[in-house]
JSON list of C-alpha atoms in Angstrom, two decimals:
[
{"chain": "A", "resi": 1, "resn": "UNK", "atom": "CA", "xyz": [6.92, -11.69, 14.97]},
{"chain": "A", "resi": 2, "resn": "UNK", "atom": "CA", "xyz": [8.41, -11.59, 18.29]},
{"chain": "A", "resi": 3, "resn": "UNK", "atom": "CA", "xyz": [8.05, -7.84, 18.65]},
{"chain": "A", "resi": 4, "resn": "UNK", "atom": "CA", "xyz": [8.17, -6.72, 21.90]},
{"chain": "A", "resi": 5, "resn": "UNK", "atom": "CA", "xyz": [8.23, -2.68, 21.83]},
{"chain": "A", "resi": 6, "resn": "UNK", "atom": "CA", "xyz": [5.69, -0.35, 19.81]},
{"chain": "A", "resi": 7, "resn": "UNK", "atom": "CA", "xyz": [8.43, 1.09, 17.53]},
{"chain": "A", "resi": 8, "resn": "UNK", "atom": "CA", "xyz": [9.74, -2.73, 16.20]},
{"chain": "A", "resi": 9, "resn": "UNK", "atom": "CA", "xyz": [6.39, -3.00, 14.42]},
{"chain": "A", "resi": 10, "resn": "UNK", "atom": "CA", "xyz": [5.72, 1.04, 13.72]},
{"chain": "A", "resi": 11, "resn": "UNK", "atom": "CA", "xyz": [8.91, 1.07, 12.08]},
{"chain": "A", "resi": 12, "resn": "UNK", "atom": "CA", "xyz": [7.98, -1.50, 9.83]},
{"chain": "A", "resi": 13, "resn": "UNK", "atom": "CA", "xyz": [4.69, -0.10, 8.77]},
{"chain": "A", "resi": 14, "resn": "UNK", "atom": "CA", "xyz": [6.27, 3.48, 8.91]},
{"chain": "A", "resi": 15, "resn": "UNK", "atom": "CA", "xyz": [8.81, 1.86, 5.85]},
{"chain": "A", "resi": 16, "resn": "UNK", "atom": "CA", "xyz": [5.79, -0.01, 3.90]},
{"chain": "A", "resi": 17, "resn": "UNK", "atom": "CA", "xyz": [3.90, 2.96, 3.63]},
{"chain": "A", "resi": 18, "resn": "UNK", "atom": "CA", "xyz": [6.78, 4.84, 2.31]},
{"chain": "A", "resi": 19, "resn": "UNK", "atom": "CA", "xyz": [7.36, 2.09, 0.19]},
{"chain": "A", "resi": 20, "resn": "UNK", "atom": "CA", "xyz": [3.70, 2.03, -1.03]},
{"chain": "A", "resi": 21, "resn": "UNK", "atom": "CA", "xyz": [4.06, 5.77, -1.66]},
{"chain": "A", "resi": 22, "resn": "UNK", "atom": "CA", "xyz": [6.70, 5.99, -4.00]},
{"chain": "A", "resi": 23, "resn": "UNK", "atom": "CA", "xyz": [6.17, 2.83, -5.43]},
{"chain": "A", "resi": 24, "resn": "UNK", "atom": "CA", "xyz": [2.28, 4.38, -6.43]},
{"chain": "A", "resi": 25, "resn": "UNK", "atom": "CA", "xyz": [4.04, 7.49, -7.66]},
{"chain": "A", "resi": 26, "resn": "UNK", "atom": "CA", "xyz": [6.15, 5.47, -10.04]},
{"chain": "A", "resi": 27, "resn": "UNK", "atom": "CA", "xyz": [3.29, 3.30, -11.53]},
{"chain": "A", "resi": 28, "resn": "UNK", "atom": "CA", "xyz": [0.96, 6.25, -11.65]},
{"chain": "A", "resi": 29, "resn": "UNK", "atom": "CA", "xyz": [3.96, 7.86, -13.64]},
{"chain": "A", "resi": 30, "resn": "UNK", "atom": "CA", "xyz": [4.63, 4.86, -15.84]},
{"chain": "A", "resi": 31, "resn": "UNK", "atom": "CA", "xyz": [1.03, 3.78, -16.46]},
{"chain": "A", "resi": 32, "resn": "UNK", "atom": "CA", "xyz": [0.41, 7.33, -17.62]},
{"chain": "A", "resi": 33, "resn": "UNK", "atom": "CA", "xyz": [3.44, 7.40, -20.16]},
{"chain": "A", "resi": 34, "resn": "UNK", "atom": "CA", "xyz": [2.80, 4.36, -21.42]},
{"chain": "A", "resi": 35, "resn": "UNK", "atom": "CA", "xyz": [-1.02, 5.02, -22.46]},
{"chain": "A", "resi": 36, "resn": "UNK", "atom": "CA", "xyz": [-0.06, 8.78, -23.06]},
{"chain": "A", "resi": 37, "resn": "UNK", "atom": "CA", "xyz": [-2.61, 10.27, -20.28]},
{"chain": "A", "resi": 38, "resn": "UNK", "atom": "CA", "xyz": [-1.54, 13.67, -19.45]},
{"chain": "A", "resi": 39, "resn": "UNK", "atom": "CA", "xyz": [-1.71, 14.77, -16.14]},
{"chain": "A", "resi": 40, "resn": "UNK", "atom": "CA", "xyz": [-4.09, 17.15, -14.43]},
{"chain": "A", "resi": 41, "resn": "UNK", "atom": "CA", "xyz": [-2.74, 20.25, -12.78]},
{"chain": "A", "resi": 42, "resn": "UNK", "atom": "CA", "xyz": [-1.46, 19.97, -9.40]},
{"chain": "A", "resi": 43, "resn": "UNK", "atom": "CA", "xyz": [-4.08, 20.28, -6.64]},
{"chain": "A", "resi": 44, "resn": "UNK", "atom": "CA", "xyz": [-6.57, 19.08, -9.13]},
{"chain": "A", "resi": 45, "resn": "UNK", "atom": "CA", "xyz": [-9.07, 16.97, -6.93]},
{"chain": "A", "resi": 46, "resn": "UNK", "atom": "CA", "xyz": [-10.75, 15.05, -9.77]},
{"chain": "A", "resi": 47, "resn": "UNK", "atom": "CA", "xyz": [-9.74, 11.99, -10.95]},
{"chain": "A", "resi": 48, "resn": "UNK", "atom": "CA", "xyz": [-7.65, 12.38, -14.30]},
{"chain": "A", "resi": 49, "resn": "UNK", "atom": "CA", "xyz": [-9.15, 9.49, -16.24]},
{"chain": "A", "resi": 50, "resn": "UNK", "atom": "CA", "xyz": [-12.60, 8.02, -15.93]},
{"chain": "A", "resi": 51, "resn": "UNK", "atom": "CA", "xyz": [-12.95, 4.01, -15.75]},
{"chain": "A", "resi": 52, "resn": "UNK", "atom": "CA", "xyz": [-14.37, 4.30, -19.13]},
{"chain": "A", "resi": 53, "resn": "UNK", "atom": "CA", "xyz": [-12.12, 6.78, -20.53]},
{"chain": "A", "resi": 54, "resn": "UNK", "atom": "CA", "xyz": [-9.16, 4.40, -19.62]},
{"chain": "A", "resi": 55, "resn": "UNK", "atom": "CA", "xyz": [-10.54, 1.16, -21.24]},
{"chain": "A", "resi": 56, "resn": "UNK", "atom": "CA", "xyz": [-11.08, 3.06, -24.50]},
{"chain": "A", "resi": 57, "resn": "UNK", "atom": "CA", "xyz": [-7.94, 4.52, -24.27]},
{"chain": "A", "resi": 58, "resn": "UNK", "atom": "CA", "xyz": [-6.25, 0.80, -23.33]},
{"chain": "A", "resi": 59, "resn": "UNK", "atom": "CA", "xyz": [-8.20, -0.85, -26.84]},
{"chain": "A", "resi": 60, "resn": "UNK", "atom": "CA", "xyz": [-6.90, 2.32, -28.91]},
{"chain": "A", "resi": 61, "resn": "UNK", "atom": "CA", "xyz": [-3.39, 1.60, -28.17]},
{"chain": "A", "resi": 62, "resn": "UNK", "atom": "CA", "xyz": [-3.68, -1.98, -27.96]},
{"chain": "A", "resi": 63, "resn": "UNK", "atom": "CA", "xyz": [-1.92, -2.30, -30.88]},
{"chain": "A", "resi": 64, "resn": "UNK", "atom": "CA", "xyz": [1.24, -0.03, -29.70]},
{"chain": "A", "resi": 65, "resn": "UNK", "atom": "CA", "xyz": [1.48, -0.88, -26.40]},
{"chain": "A", "resi": 66, "resn": "UNK", "atom": "CA", "xyz": [3.11, -4.44, -25.62]},
{"chain": "A", "resi": 67, "resn": "UNK", "atom": "CA", "xyz": [1.26, -6.92, -23.30]},
{"chain": "A", "resi": 68, "resn": "UNK", "atom": "CA", "xyz": [5.10, -7.48, -21.82]},
{"chain": "A", "resi": 69, "resn": "UNK", "atom": "CA", "xyz": [5.17, -3.76, -20.40]},
{"chain": "A", "resi": 70, "resn": "UNK", "atom": "CA", "xyz": [1.27, -3.84, -18.88]},
{"chain": "A", "resi": 71, "resn": "UNK", "atom": "CA", "xyz": [2.24, -7.44, -17.29]},
{"chain": "A", "resi": 72, "resn": "UNK", "atom": "CA", "xyz": [5.10, -5.69, -15.68]},
{"chain": "A", "resi": 73, "resn": "UNK", "atom": "CA", "xyz": [3.60, -3.05, -14.36]},
{"chain": "A", "resi": 74, "resn": "UNK", "atom": "CA", "xyz": [0.43, -5.41, -12.98]},
{"chain": "A", "resi": 75, "resn": "UNK", "atom": "CA", "xyz": [3.14, -7.30, -11.39]},
{"chain": "A", "resi": 76, "resn": "UNK", "atom": "CA", "xyz": [4.57, -3.97, -9.61]},
{"chain": "A", "resi": 77, "resn": "UNK", "atom": "CA", "xyz": [1.14, -3.12, -8.62]},
{"chain": "A", "resi": 78, "resn": "UNK", "atom": "CA", "xyz": [0.72, -6.91, -7.03]},
{"chain": "A", "resi": 79, "resn": "UNK", "atom": "CA", "xyz": [3.43, -6.09, -4.80]},
{"chain": "A", "resi": 80, "resn": "UNK", "atom": "CA", "xyz": [2.18, -2.61, -3.39]},
{"chain": "A", "resi": 81, "resn": "UNK", "atom": "CA", "xyz": [-1.18, -4.82, -2.97]},
{"chain": "A", "resi": 82, "resn": "UNK", "atom": "CA", "xyz": [0.87, -7.24, -0.57]},
{"chain": "A", "resi": 83, "resn": "UNK", "atom": "CA", "xyz": [2.61, -4.57, 0.89]},
{"chain": "A", "resi": 84, "resn": "UNK", "atom": "CA", "xyz": [-0.58, -2.80, 1.85]},
{"chain": "A", "resi": 85, "resn": "UNK", "atom": "CA", "xyz": [-2.09, -5.91, 3.23]},
{"chain": "A", "resi": 86, "resn": "UNK", "atom": "CA", "xyz": [0.62, -6.42, 5.36]},
{"chain": "A", "resi": 87, "resn": "UNK", "atom": "CA", "xyz": [0.48, -3.06, 6.76]},
{"chain": "A", "resi": 88, "resn": "UNK", "atom": "CA", "xyz": [-2.98, -3.42, 7.88]},
{"chain": "A", "resi": 89, "resn": "UNK", "atom": "CA", "xyz": [-2.25, -6.77, 9.23]},
{"chain": "A", "resi": 90, "resn": "UNK", "atom": "CA", "xyz": [0.52, -5.18, 11.43]},
{"chain": "A", "resi": 91, "resn": "UNK", "atom": "CA", "xyz": [-1.87, -2.25, 12.35]},
{"chain": "A", "resi": 92, "resn": "UNK", "atom": "CA", "xyz": [-4.59, -5.16, 13.32]},
{"chain": "A", "resi": 93, "resn": "UNK", "atom": "CA", "xyz": [-2.38, -7.59, 15.04]},
{"chain": "A", "resi": 94, "resn": "UNK", "atom": "CA", "xyz": [-0.85, -5.05, 17.13]},
{"chain": "A", "resi": 95, "resn": "UNK", "atom": "CA", "xyz": [-3.85, -3.08, 18.09]},
{"chain": "A", "resi": 96, "resn": "UNK", "atom": "CA", "xyz": [-1.96, 0.22, 16.47]},
{"chain": "A", "resi": 97, "resn": "UNK", "atom": "CA", "xyz": [-4.20, 3.13, 15.77]},
{"chain": "A", "resi": 98, "resn": "UNK", "atom": "CA", "xyz": [-3.99, 5.85, 13.34]},
{"chain": "A", "resi": 99, "resn": "UNK", "atom": "CA", "xyz": [-3.02, 8.16, 15.27]},
{"chain": "A", "resi": 100, "resn": "UNK", "atom": "CA", "xyz": [-0.21, 5.93, 17.03]},
{"chain": "A", "resi": 101, "resn": "UNK", "atom": "CA", "xyz": [0.86, 4.95, 13.62]},
{"chain": "A", "resi": 102, "resn": "UNK", "atom": "CA", "xyz": [0.77, 9.15, 12.10]},
{"chain": "A", "resi": 103, "resn": "UNK", "atom": "CA", "xyz": [3.13, 10.13, 15.51]},
{"chain": "A", "resi": 104, "resn": "UNK", "atom": "CA", "xyz": [5.22, 7.98, 14.94]},
{"chain": "A", "resi": 105, "resn": "UNK", "atom": "CA", "xyz": [8.68, 9.13, 14.13]},
{"chain": "A", "resi": 106, "resn": "UNK", "atom": "CA", "xyz": [11.67, 7.03, 13.56]},
{"chain": "A", "resi": 107, "resn": "UNK", "atom": "CA", "xyz": [14.07, 9.74, 14.98]},
{"chain": "A", "resi": 108, "resn": "UNK", "atom": "CA", "xyz": [12.57, 9.40, 18.12]},
{"chain": "A", "resi": 109, "resn": "UNK", "atom": "CA", "xyz": [14.51, 6.36, 20.01]},
{"chain": "A", "resi": 110, "resn": "UNK", "atom": "CA", "xyz": [13.56, 7.06, 23.47]},
{"chain": "A", "resi": 111, "resn": "UNK", "atom": "CA", "xyz": [9.74, 6.08, 23.33]},
{"chain": "A", "resi": 112, "resn": "UNK", "atom": "CA", "xyz": [10.27, 2.72, 23.54]},
{"chain": "A", "resi": 113, "resn": "UNK", "atom": "CA", "xyz": [6.46, 1.61, 25.00]},
{"chain": "A", "resi": 114, "resn": "UNK", "atom": "CA", "xyz": [5.55, -2.05, 25.49]},
{"chain": "A", "resi": 115, "resn": "UNK", "atom": "CA", "xyz": [3.53, -3.53, 23.10]},
{"chain": "A", "resi": 116, "resn": "UNK", "atom": "CA", "xyz": [0.17, -5.15, 23.41]},
{"chain": "A", "resi": 117, "resn": "UNK", "atom": "CA", "xyz": [0.64, -8.50, 21.95]},
{"chain": "A", "resi": 118, "resn": "UNK", "atom": "CA", "xyz": [-1.93, -11.02, 21.00]},
{"chain": "A", "resi": 119, "resn": "UNK", "atom": "CA", "xyz": [-2.17, -14.25, 22.60]},
{"chain": "A", "resi": 120, "resn": "UNK", "atom": "CA", "xyz": [-2.20, -16.30, 19.61]},
{"chain": "A", "resi": 121, "resn": "UNK", "atom": "CA", "xyz": [-0.65, -14.62, 16.67]},
{"chain": "A", "resi": 122, "resn": "UNK", "atom": "CA", "xyz": [-3.22, -14.47, 13.70]},
{"chain": "A", "resi": 123, "resn": "UNK", "atom": "CA", "xyz": [-1.99, -15.98, 10.25]},
{"chain": "A", "resi": 124, "resn": "UNK", "atom": "CA", "xyz": [-1.11, -13.50, 7.24]},
{"chain": "A", "resi": 125, "resn": "UNK", "atom": "CA", "xyz": [-2.80, -14.60, 4.15]},
{"chain": "A", "resi": 126, "resn": "UNK", "atom": "CA", "xyz": [-1.84, -13.14, 1.29]},
{"chain": "A", "resi": 127, "resn": "UNK", "atom": "CA", "xyz": [-4.99, -14.78, -0.98]},
{"chain": "A", "resi": 128, "resn": "UNK", "atom": "CA", "xyz": [-7.88, -13.39, 0.99]},
{"chain": "A", "resi": 129, "resn": "UNK", "atom": "CA", "xyz": [-9.89, -10.74, -0.36]},
{"chain": "A", "resi": 130, "resn": "UNK", "atom": "CA", "xyz": [-9.52, -8.92, 3.46]},
{"chain": "A", "resi": 131, "resn": "UNK", "atom": "CA", "xyz": [-7.39, -9.45, 6.17]},
{"chain": "A", "resi": 132, "resn": "UNK", "atom": "CA", "xyz": [-10.06, -9.55, 9.29]},
{"chain": "A", "resi": 133, "resn": "UNK", "atom": "CA", "xyz": [-7.30, -8.58, 12.07]},
{"chain": "A", "resi": 134, "resn": "UNK", "atom": "CA", "xyz": [-8.14, -6.42, 15.03]},
{"chain": "A", "resi": 135, "resn": "UNK", "atom": "CA", "xyz": [-11.98, -7.00, 14.30]},
{"chain": "A", "resi": 136, "resn": "UNK", "atom": "CA", "xyz": [-13.04, -5.38, 11.04]},
{"chain": "A", "resi": 137, "resn": "UNK", "atom": "CA", "xyz": [-11.70, -4.67, 7.56]},
{"chain": "A", "resi": 138, "resn": "UNK", "atom": "CA", "xyz": [-9.84, -1.56, 6.36]},
{"chain": "A", "resi": 139, "resn": "UNK", "atom": "CA", "xyz": [-9.78, -0.11, 2.77]},
{"chain": "A", "resi": 140, "resn": "UNK", "atom": "CA", "xyz": [-6.15, -0.31, 1.94]},
{"chain": "A", "resi": 141, "resn": "UNK", "atom": "CA", "xyz": [-5.60, 3.12, 1.03]},
{"chain": "A", "resi": 142, "resn": "UNK", "atom": "CA", "xyz": [-5.79, 5.57, 4.06]}
]
């Protein structure tokens, strides 16, 4: 990762964030339609379906829903996890704060700030439970 300026990893992090948001929305819609889950009203802060309700719903619909459909959605979900892990790896490896990521605007070309690069680039490992880059762990969804 030979990034020289902050805009380079920030651009990738921004694209990953946009892709994750879009994919999660599509996955949510796909799971909801597959299992016949009705969406709550807009602005509803509570979860639409509790885990226990979801388990019983899956068990009752098991004869209707094919395992291939579920496997496809699970594989897409795994892709989201990889994108999130990469996002947080880049964030930690280049010491990028949440504030810096939030204020990043890809249309603003003139802000080419020199990047603080680690002396030794840590390895990105997909199979680890948590990527502990930058001195700590972070939840995957921010």
